[in-house]
Coordinates of C-alpha atoms in Angstrom, one line a residue:
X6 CA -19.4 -23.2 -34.3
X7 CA -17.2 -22.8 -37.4
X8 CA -18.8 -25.6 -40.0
X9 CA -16.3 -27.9 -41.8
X10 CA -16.0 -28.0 -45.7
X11 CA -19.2 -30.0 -47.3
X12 CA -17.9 -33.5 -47.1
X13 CA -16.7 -35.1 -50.2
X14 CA -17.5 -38.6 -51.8
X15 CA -16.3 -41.4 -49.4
X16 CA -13.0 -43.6 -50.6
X17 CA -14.3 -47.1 -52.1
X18 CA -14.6 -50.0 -50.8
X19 CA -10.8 -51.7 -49.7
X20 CA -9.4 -47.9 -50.1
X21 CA -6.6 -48.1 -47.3
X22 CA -6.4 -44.7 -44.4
X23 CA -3.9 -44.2 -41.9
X24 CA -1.1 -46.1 -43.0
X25 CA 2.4 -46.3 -41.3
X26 CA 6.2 -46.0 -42.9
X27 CA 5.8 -49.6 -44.7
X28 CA 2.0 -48.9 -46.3
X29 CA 0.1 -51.1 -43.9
X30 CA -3.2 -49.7 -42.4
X31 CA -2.3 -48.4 -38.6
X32 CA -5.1 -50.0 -37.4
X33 CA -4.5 -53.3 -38.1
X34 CA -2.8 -55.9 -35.7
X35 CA 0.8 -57.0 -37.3
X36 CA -0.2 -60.7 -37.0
X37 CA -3.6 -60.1 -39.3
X38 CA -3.0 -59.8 -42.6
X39 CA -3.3 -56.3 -44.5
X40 CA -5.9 -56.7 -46.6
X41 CA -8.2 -57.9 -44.2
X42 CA -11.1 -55.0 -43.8
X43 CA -10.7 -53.0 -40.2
X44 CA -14.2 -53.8 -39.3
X45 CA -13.1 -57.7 -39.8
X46 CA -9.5 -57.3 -38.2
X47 CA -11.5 -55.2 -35.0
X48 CA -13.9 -58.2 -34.3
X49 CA -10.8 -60.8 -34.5
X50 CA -10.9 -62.4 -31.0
X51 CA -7.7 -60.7 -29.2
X52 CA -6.8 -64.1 -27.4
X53 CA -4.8 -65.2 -30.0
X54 CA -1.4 -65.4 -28.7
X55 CA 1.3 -63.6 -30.7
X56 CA 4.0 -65.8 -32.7
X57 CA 6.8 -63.5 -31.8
X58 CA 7.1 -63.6 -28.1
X59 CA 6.6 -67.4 -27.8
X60 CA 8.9 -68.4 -30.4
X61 CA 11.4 -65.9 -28.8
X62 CA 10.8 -67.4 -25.5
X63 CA 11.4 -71.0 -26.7
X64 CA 14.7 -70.0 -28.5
X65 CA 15.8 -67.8 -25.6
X66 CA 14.9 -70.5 -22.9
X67 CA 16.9 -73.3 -24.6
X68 CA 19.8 -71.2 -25.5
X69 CA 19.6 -70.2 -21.7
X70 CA 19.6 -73.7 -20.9
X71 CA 22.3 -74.9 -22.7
X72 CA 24.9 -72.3 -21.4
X73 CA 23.7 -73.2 -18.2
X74 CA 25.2 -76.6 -19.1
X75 CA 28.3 -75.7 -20.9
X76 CA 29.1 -73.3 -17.8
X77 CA 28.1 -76.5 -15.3
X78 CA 30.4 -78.8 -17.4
X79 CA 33.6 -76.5 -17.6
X80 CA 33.2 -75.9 -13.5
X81 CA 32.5 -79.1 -12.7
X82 CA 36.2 -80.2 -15.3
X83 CA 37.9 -77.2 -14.1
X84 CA 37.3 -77.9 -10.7
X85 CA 36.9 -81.9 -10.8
X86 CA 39.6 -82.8 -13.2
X87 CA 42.1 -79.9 -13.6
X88 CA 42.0 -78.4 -9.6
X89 CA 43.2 -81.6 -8.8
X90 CA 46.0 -82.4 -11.3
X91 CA 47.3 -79.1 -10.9
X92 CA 47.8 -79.7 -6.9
X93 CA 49.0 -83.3 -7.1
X94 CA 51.9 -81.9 -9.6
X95 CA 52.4 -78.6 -7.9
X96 CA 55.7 -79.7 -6.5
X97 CA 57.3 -80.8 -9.9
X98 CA 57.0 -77.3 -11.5
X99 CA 59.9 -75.2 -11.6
X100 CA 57.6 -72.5 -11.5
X101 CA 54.4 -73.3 -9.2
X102 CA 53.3 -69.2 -9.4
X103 CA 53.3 -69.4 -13.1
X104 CA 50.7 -72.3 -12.7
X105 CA 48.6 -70.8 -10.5
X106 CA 48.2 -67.0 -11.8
X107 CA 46.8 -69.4 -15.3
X108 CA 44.4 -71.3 -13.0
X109 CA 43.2 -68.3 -11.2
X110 CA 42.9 -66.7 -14.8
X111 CA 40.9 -69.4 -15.9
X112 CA 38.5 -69.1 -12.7
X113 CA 38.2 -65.3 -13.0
X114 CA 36.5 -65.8 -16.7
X115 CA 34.6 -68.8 -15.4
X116 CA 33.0 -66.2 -12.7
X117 CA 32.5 -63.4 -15.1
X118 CA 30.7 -65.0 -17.7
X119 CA 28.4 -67.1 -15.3
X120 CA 27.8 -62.9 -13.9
X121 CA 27.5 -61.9 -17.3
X122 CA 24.4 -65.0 -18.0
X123 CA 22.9 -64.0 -14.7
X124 CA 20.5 -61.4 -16.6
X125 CA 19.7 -63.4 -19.6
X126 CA 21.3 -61.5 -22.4
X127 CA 23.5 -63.2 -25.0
X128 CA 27.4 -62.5 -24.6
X129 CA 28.8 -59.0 -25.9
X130 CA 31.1 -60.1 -28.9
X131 CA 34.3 -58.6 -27.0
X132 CA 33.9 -60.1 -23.9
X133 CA 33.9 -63.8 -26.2
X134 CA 37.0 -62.1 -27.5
X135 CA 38.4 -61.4 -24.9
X136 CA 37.7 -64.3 -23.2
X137 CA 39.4 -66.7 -25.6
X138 CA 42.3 -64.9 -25.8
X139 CA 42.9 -65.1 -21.8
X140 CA 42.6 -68.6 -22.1
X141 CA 45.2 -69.5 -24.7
X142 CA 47.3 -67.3 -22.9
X143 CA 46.8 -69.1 -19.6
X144 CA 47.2 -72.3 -21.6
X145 CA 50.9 -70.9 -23.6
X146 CA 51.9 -69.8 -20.1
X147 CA 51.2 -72.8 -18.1
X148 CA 52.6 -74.9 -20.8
X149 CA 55.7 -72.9 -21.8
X150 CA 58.0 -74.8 -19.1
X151 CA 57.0 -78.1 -19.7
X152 CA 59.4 -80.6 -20.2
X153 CA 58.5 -82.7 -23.6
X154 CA 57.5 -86.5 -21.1
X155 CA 54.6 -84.4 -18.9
X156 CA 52.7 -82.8 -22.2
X157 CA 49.0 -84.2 -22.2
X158 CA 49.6 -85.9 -18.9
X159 CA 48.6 -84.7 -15.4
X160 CA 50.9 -81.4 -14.8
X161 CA 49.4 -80.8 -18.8
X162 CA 46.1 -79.3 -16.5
X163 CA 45.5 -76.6 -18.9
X164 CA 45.0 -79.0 -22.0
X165 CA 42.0 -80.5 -20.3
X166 CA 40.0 -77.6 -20.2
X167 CA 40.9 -75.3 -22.7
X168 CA 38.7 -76.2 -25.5
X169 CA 36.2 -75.9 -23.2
X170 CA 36.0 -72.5 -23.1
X171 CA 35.7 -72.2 -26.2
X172 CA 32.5 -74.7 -26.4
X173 CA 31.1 -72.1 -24.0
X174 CA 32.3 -68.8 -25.0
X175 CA 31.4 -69.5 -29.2
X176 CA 27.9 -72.0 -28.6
X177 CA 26.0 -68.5 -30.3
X178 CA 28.5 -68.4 -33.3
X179 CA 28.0 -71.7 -34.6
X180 CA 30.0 -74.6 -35.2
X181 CA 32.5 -73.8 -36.8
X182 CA 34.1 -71.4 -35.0
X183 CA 34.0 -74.0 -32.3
X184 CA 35.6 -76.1 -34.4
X185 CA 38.7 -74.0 -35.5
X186 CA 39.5 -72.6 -31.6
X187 CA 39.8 -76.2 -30.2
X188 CA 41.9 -77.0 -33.6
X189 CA 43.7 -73.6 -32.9
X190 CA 44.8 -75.0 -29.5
X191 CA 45.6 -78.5 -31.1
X192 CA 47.9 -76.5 -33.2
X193 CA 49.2 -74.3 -30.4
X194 CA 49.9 -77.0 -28.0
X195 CA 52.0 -79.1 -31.1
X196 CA 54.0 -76.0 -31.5
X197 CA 55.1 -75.8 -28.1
X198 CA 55.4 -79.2 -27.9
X199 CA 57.8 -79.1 -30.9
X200 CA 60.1 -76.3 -29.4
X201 CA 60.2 -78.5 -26.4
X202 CA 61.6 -81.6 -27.7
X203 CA 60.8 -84.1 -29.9
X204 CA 58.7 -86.9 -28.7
X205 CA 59.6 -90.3 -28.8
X206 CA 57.5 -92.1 -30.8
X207 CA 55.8 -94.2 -27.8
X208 CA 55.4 -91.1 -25.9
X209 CA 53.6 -89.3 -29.2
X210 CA 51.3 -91.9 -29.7
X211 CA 49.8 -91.9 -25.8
X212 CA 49.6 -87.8 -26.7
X213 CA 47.5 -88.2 -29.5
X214 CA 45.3 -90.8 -28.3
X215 CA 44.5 -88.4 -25.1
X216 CA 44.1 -85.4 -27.3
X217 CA 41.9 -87.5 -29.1
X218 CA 40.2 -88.0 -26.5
X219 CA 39.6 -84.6 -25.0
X220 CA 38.7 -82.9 -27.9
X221 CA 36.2 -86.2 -29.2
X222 CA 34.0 -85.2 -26.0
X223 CA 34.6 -81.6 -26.7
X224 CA 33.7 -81.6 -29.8
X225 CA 30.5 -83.8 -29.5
X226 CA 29.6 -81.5 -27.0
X227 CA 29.8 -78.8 -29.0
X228 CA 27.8 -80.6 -31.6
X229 CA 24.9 -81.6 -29.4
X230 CA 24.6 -77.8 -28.0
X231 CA 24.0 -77.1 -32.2
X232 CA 22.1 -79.9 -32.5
X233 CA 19.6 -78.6 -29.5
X234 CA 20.5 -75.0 -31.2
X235 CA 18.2 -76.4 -34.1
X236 CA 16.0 -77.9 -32.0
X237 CA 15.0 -74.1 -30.7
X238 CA 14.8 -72.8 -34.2
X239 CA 12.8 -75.6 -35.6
X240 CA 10.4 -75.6 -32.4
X241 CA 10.3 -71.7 -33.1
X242 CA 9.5 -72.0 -36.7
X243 CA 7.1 -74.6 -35.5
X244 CA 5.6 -72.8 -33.1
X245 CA 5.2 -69.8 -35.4
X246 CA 3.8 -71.7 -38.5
X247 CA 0.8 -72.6 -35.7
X248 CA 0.0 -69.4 -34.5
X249 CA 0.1 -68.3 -38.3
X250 CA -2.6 -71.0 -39.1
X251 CA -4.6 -69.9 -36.2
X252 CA -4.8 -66.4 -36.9
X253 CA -5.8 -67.5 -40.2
X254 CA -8.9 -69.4 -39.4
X255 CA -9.6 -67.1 -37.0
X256 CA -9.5 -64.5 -39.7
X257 CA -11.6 -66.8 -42.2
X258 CA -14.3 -67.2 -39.2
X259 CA -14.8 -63.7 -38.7
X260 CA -15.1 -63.1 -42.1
X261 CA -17.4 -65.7 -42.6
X262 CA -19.9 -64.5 -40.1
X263 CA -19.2 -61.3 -41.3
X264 CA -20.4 -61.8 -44.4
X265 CA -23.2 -63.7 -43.2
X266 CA -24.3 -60.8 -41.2
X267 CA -24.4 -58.4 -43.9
X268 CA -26.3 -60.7 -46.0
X269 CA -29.3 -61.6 -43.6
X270 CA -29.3 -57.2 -42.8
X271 CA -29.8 -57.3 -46.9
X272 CA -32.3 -59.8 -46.8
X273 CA -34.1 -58.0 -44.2
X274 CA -34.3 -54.7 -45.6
X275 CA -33.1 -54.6 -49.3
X276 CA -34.3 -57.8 -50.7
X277 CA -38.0 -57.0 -49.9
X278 CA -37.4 -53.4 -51.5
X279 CA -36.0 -55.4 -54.8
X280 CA -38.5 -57.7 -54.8
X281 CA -41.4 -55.4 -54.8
X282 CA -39.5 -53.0 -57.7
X283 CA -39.6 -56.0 -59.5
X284 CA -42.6 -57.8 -59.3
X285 CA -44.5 -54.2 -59.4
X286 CA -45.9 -54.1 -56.1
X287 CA -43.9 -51.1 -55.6
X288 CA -44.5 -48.1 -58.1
X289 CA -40.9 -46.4 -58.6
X290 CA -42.6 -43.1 -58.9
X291 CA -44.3 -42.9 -55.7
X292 CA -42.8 -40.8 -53.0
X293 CA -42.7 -43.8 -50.2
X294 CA -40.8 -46.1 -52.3
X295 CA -38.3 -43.1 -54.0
X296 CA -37.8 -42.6 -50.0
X297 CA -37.6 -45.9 -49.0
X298 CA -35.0 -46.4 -51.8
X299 CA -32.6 -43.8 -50.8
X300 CA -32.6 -45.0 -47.2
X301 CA -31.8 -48.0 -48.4
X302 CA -28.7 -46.7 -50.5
X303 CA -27.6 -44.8 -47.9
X304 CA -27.8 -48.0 -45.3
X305 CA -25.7 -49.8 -48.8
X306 CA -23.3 -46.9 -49.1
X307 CA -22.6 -47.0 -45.2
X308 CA -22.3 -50.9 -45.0
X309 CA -19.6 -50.5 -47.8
X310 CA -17.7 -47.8 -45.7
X311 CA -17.4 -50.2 -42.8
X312 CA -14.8 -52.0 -44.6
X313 CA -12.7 -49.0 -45.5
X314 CA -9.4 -48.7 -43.2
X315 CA -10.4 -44.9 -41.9
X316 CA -8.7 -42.8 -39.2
X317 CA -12.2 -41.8 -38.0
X318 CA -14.8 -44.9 -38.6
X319 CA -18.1 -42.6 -37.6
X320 CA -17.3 -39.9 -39.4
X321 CA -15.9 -41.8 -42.7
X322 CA -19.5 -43.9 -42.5
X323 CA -21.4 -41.0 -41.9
X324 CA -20.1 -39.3 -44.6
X325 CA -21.2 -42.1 -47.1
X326 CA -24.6 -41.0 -46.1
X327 CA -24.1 -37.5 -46.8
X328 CA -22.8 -38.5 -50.2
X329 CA -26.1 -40.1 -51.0
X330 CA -28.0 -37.5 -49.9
X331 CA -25.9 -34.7 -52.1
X332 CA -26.4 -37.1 -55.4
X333 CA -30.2 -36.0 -54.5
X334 CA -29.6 -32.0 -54.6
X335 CA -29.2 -31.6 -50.9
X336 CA -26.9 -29.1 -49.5
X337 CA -24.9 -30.9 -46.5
X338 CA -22.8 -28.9 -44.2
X339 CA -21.1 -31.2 -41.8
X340 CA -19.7 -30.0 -38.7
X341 CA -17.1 -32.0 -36.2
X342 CA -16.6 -31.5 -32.8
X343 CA -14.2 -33.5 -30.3
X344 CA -11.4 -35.2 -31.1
X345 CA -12.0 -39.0 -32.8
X346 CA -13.2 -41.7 -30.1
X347 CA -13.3 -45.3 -31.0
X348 CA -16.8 -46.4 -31.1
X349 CA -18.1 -50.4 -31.7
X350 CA -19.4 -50.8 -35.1
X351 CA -23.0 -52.1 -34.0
X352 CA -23.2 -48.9 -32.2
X353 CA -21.9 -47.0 -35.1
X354 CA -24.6 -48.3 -36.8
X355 CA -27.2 -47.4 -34.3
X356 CA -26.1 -43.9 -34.0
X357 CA -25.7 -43.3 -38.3
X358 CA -29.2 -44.9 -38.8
X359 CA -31.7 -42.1 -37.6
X360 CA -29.2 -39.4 -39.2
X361 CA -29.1 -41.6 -42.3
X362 CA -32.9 -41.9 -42.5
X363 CA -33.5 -37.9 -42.1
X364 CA -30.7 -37.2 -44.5
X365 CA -32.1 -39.9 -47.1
X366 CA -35.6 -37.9 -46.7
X367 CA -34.2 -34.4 -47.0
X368 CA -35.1 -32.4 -49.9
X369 CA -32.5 -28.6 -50.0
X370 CA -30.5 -28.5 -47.5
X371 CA -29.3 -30.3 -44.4
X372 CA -26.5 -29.8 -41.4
X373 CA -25.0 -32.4 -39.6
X374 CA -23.0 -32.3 -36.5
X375 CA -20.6 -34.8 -34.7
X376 CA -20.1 -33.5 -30.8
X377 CA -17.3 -35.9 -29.2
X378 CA -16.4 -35.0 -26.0
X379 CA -16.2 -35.9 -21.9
X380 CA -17.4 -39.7 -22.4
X381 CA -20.7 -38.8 -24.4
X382 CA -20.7 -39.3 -28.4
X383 CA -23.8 -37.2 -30.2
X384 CA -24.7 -37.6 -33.9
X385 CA -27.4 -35.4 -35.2
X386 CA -28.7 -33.8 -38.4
X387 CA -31.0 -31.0 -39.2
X388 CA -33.4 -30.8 -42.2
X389 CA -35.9 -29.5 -43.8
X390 CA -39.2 -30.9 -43.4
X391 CA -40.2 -32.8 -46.0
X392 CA -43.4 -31.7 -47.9
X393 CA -44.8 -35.2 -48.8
X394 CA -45.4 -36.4 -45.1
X395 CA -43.6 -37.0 -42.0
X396 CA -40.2 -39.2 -42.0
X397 CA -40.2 -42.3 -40.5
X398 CA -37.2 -42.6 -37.7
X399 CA -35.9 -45.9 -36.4
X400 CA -36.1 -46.3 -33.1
X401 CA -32.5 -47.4 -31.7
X402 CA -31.5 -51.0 -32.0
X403 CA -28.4 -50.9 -29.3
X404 CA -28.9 -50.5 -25.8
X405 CA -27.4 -47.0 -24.3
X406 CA -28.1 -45.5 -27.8
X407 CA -31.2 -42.6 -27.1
X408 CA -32.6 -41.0 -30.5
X409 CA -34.7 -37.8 -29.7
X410 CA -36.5 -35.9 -33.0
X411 CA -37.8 -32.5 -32.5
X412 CA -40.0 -31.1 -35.5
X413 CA -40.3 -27.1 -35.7
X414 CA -41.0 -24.4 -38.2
X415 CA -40.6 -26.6 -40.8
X416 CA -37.1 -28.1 -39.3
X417 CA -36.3 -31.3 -38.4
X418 CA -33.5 -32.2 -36.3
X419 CA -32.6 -36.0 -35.1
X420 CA -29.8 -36.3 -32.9
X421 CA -28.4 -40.1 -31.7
X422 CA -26.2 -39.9 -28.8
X423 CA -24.6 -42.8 -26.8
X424 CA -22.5 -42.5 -23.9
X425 CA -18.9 -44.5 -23.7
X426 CA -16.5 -45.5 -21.2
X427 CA -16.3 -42.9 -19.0
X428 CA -18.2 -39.9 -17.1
X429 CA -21.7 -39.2 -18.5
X430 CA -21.1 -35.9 -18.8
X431 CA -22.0 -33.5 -21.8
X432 CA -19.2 -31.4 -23.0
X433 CA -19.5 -27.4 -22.2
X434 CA -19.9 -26.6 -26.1
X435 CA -22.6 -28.7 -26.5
X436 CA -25.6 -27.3 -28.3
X437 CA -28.8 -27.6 -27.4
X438 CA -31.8 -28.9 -29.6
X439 CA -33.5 -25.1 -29.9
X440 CA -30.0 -23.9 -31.1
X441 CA -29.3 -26.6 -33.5
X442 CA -32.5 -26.9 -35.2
X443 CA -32.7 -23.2 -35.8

């Protein structure tokens, strides 16, 4: 088993790992902010919807809604309103084909773009083109050969429908554009008008009170789909600023009982070790309390690695441990095998506190071993023996977590294994206790 380099002195506390292209830990959620620690951004509850797809769904869903109703509108007016005109004045035209290759025009783009909403997507920018073009051209055409009396009347079909399409086609680009298309086909219809004939002045003033009229609904259709259009953005924004505020306290609780956490595992095991130093119930020189005190700075040392952002979360905390151990004088060869699992952090803990307890206790030399590998996750460390009396291992505080110690020829090897989510099976390369403690 080729041994790794000794491990070096763990990153500080906050000290980021895997990070991606923009600098932000790969570990952590996007919705959870960056500098939360990994242990506290692992434990956020994972209910917590995400802002994105909901506020995408409400804009999407109203947007989807309101071309359903622009496309019901300009049916129901091509087919209510202009359908008939058209056949009641059929007769009168000198050109009836004319008038009918612009209705069936108008019909065909009708079709396509209720085909082209049938998936959900927004409208590809040429089509809209496109679109707008064939409809002034079926309005110039149908309106070229109309004598000056029957402009904006009945046989006028086209001028009732027109700016429709372009409420429809142009509801994603705004306003505006809405705006200058129906005036573009104001000024398009006066033109031909013009080259027509002059209006008398009776006849001009009915025009331009039924072109007001058309284009008023028009155009307050158009601004009741933006006004909705804000609607969906301020809903989204809405919606978005919530989620943000929960993910937030959800955040500040974890930390919270985080925090709280740590402190009552210091109260329990450092605070007593403090006091005593203190108070002199403890004597610094004896060789109980020098252990005690290094298995309590490697326990500290470990509890600050939880909050780095590392690739390899057992490994990273274990090696706090070693760091402690070779500020003593020990020699620690650290061997990995298996590629990284993710482990919970409570039984992280279980499986680094025996290791961390012979490691804290060793006196020359020590080698620790990580085997990772076919659903089974082994920690273990051989030391020497030390010559001041027997070390004292915990016994495991998670369920599924075995600790087994074996003492020989002056060895000592303690190995923590647990098994994960999957087989219980012990990978082939596996060694055994005989071959690691020797």
């Amino acid at each position: 088993m080729p041994d790794q380099p000794k491990a070096g002195t763990p990153g500080t506390p906050g000290t980021p790992g895997a990070v991606d292209a923009a600098g932000v830990p790969a570990d952590i959620p996007a919705d959870i902010p960056a500098d939360i620690p990994a242990d506290v951004a692992a434990d956020v509850p994972a209910d917590i919807p995400a802002a994105d797809p909901l506020t995408d769904r409400i804009a999407r869903d109203m947007r989807a809604g309101l071309r359903v109703a622009g496309l019901f509108i300009l049916t129901a007016v091509h087919l209510g309103l202009a359908l008939p005109a058209l056949l009641a004045s059929l007769r009168g035209y000198d050109r009836p084909w004319v008038q009918l290759f612009a209705f069936t025009l108008l019909t065909l783009l009708i079709m396509v773009d209720a085909l082209l909403g049938a998936d959900g997507r927004g409208r590809p920018r040429p089509w809209v083109v496109l679109g707008l073009t064939c409809a002034l051209v079926a309005s110039a055409v149908s309106t070229g050969r109309l004598p000056v009396a029957d402009f904006i009347g009945t046989p006028h079909w086209t001028f009732l429908e027109i700016g429709w399409f372009g409420v429809l086609l142009l509801f994603d680009a705004g306003l505006r554009p809405t705006l200058v298309f129906i005036g573009g086909h104001l000024v398009l219809t006066l033109t031909q008008l013009l080259l027509a004939g002059v209006p008398t002045r009776q006849a001009a003033s009915g025009m331009a009170v039924s072109a007001l009229a058309i284009c008023t609904f028009q155009v307050a259709a158009a601004m009741l789909a933006r006004s909705l259009g804000d609607c969906a953005a301020a809903a989204s924004a809405t919606a978005r600023e919530q989620e943000r505020v929960r993910t937030e306290a959800a955040v500040a609780a974890q930390v919270h009982a985080d925090q709280r956490a740590r402190y009552a595992e210091l109260d329990r095991s450092v605070m007593p070790l403090l006091t005593g130093l203190a108070d002199g119930s403890l004597d610094p020189g004896d060789e109980a309390a020098r252990r005690r005190s290094a298995v309590e700075a490697a326990r500290l040392r470990r509890l600050f690695a939880e909050r780095d952002h590392a690739h390899d979360p057992l490994l990273h905390e274990l090696r706090a441990g070693i760091d402690v151990a070779e500020r003593h004088g020990v020699d620690v060869q650290l061997a990995v095998r298996g590629a990284c699992a993710p482990v919970d952090r409570r039984l992280r803990r279980a499986l680094t506190e025996p290791v961390l307890a012979a490691l804290a206790t060793a006196e020359r030399d020590a080698r620790a071993t990580v085997v990772r590998g076919g659903g089974l996750v082994r920690v273990s460390v051989v030391t020497d023996c030390p010559a001041t009396g027997p070390t004292e291992i915990p016994e495991p505080t998670e369920p599924g977590v075995r600790v087994r110690t074996v003492r020989s020829e002056g060895r000592l090897l303690v190995e923590a294994s647990c098994t994960l989510d999957g087989p219980d099976d012990t990978p082939e390369d596996a060694l055994t206790a005989s071959q690691l403690v020797q």
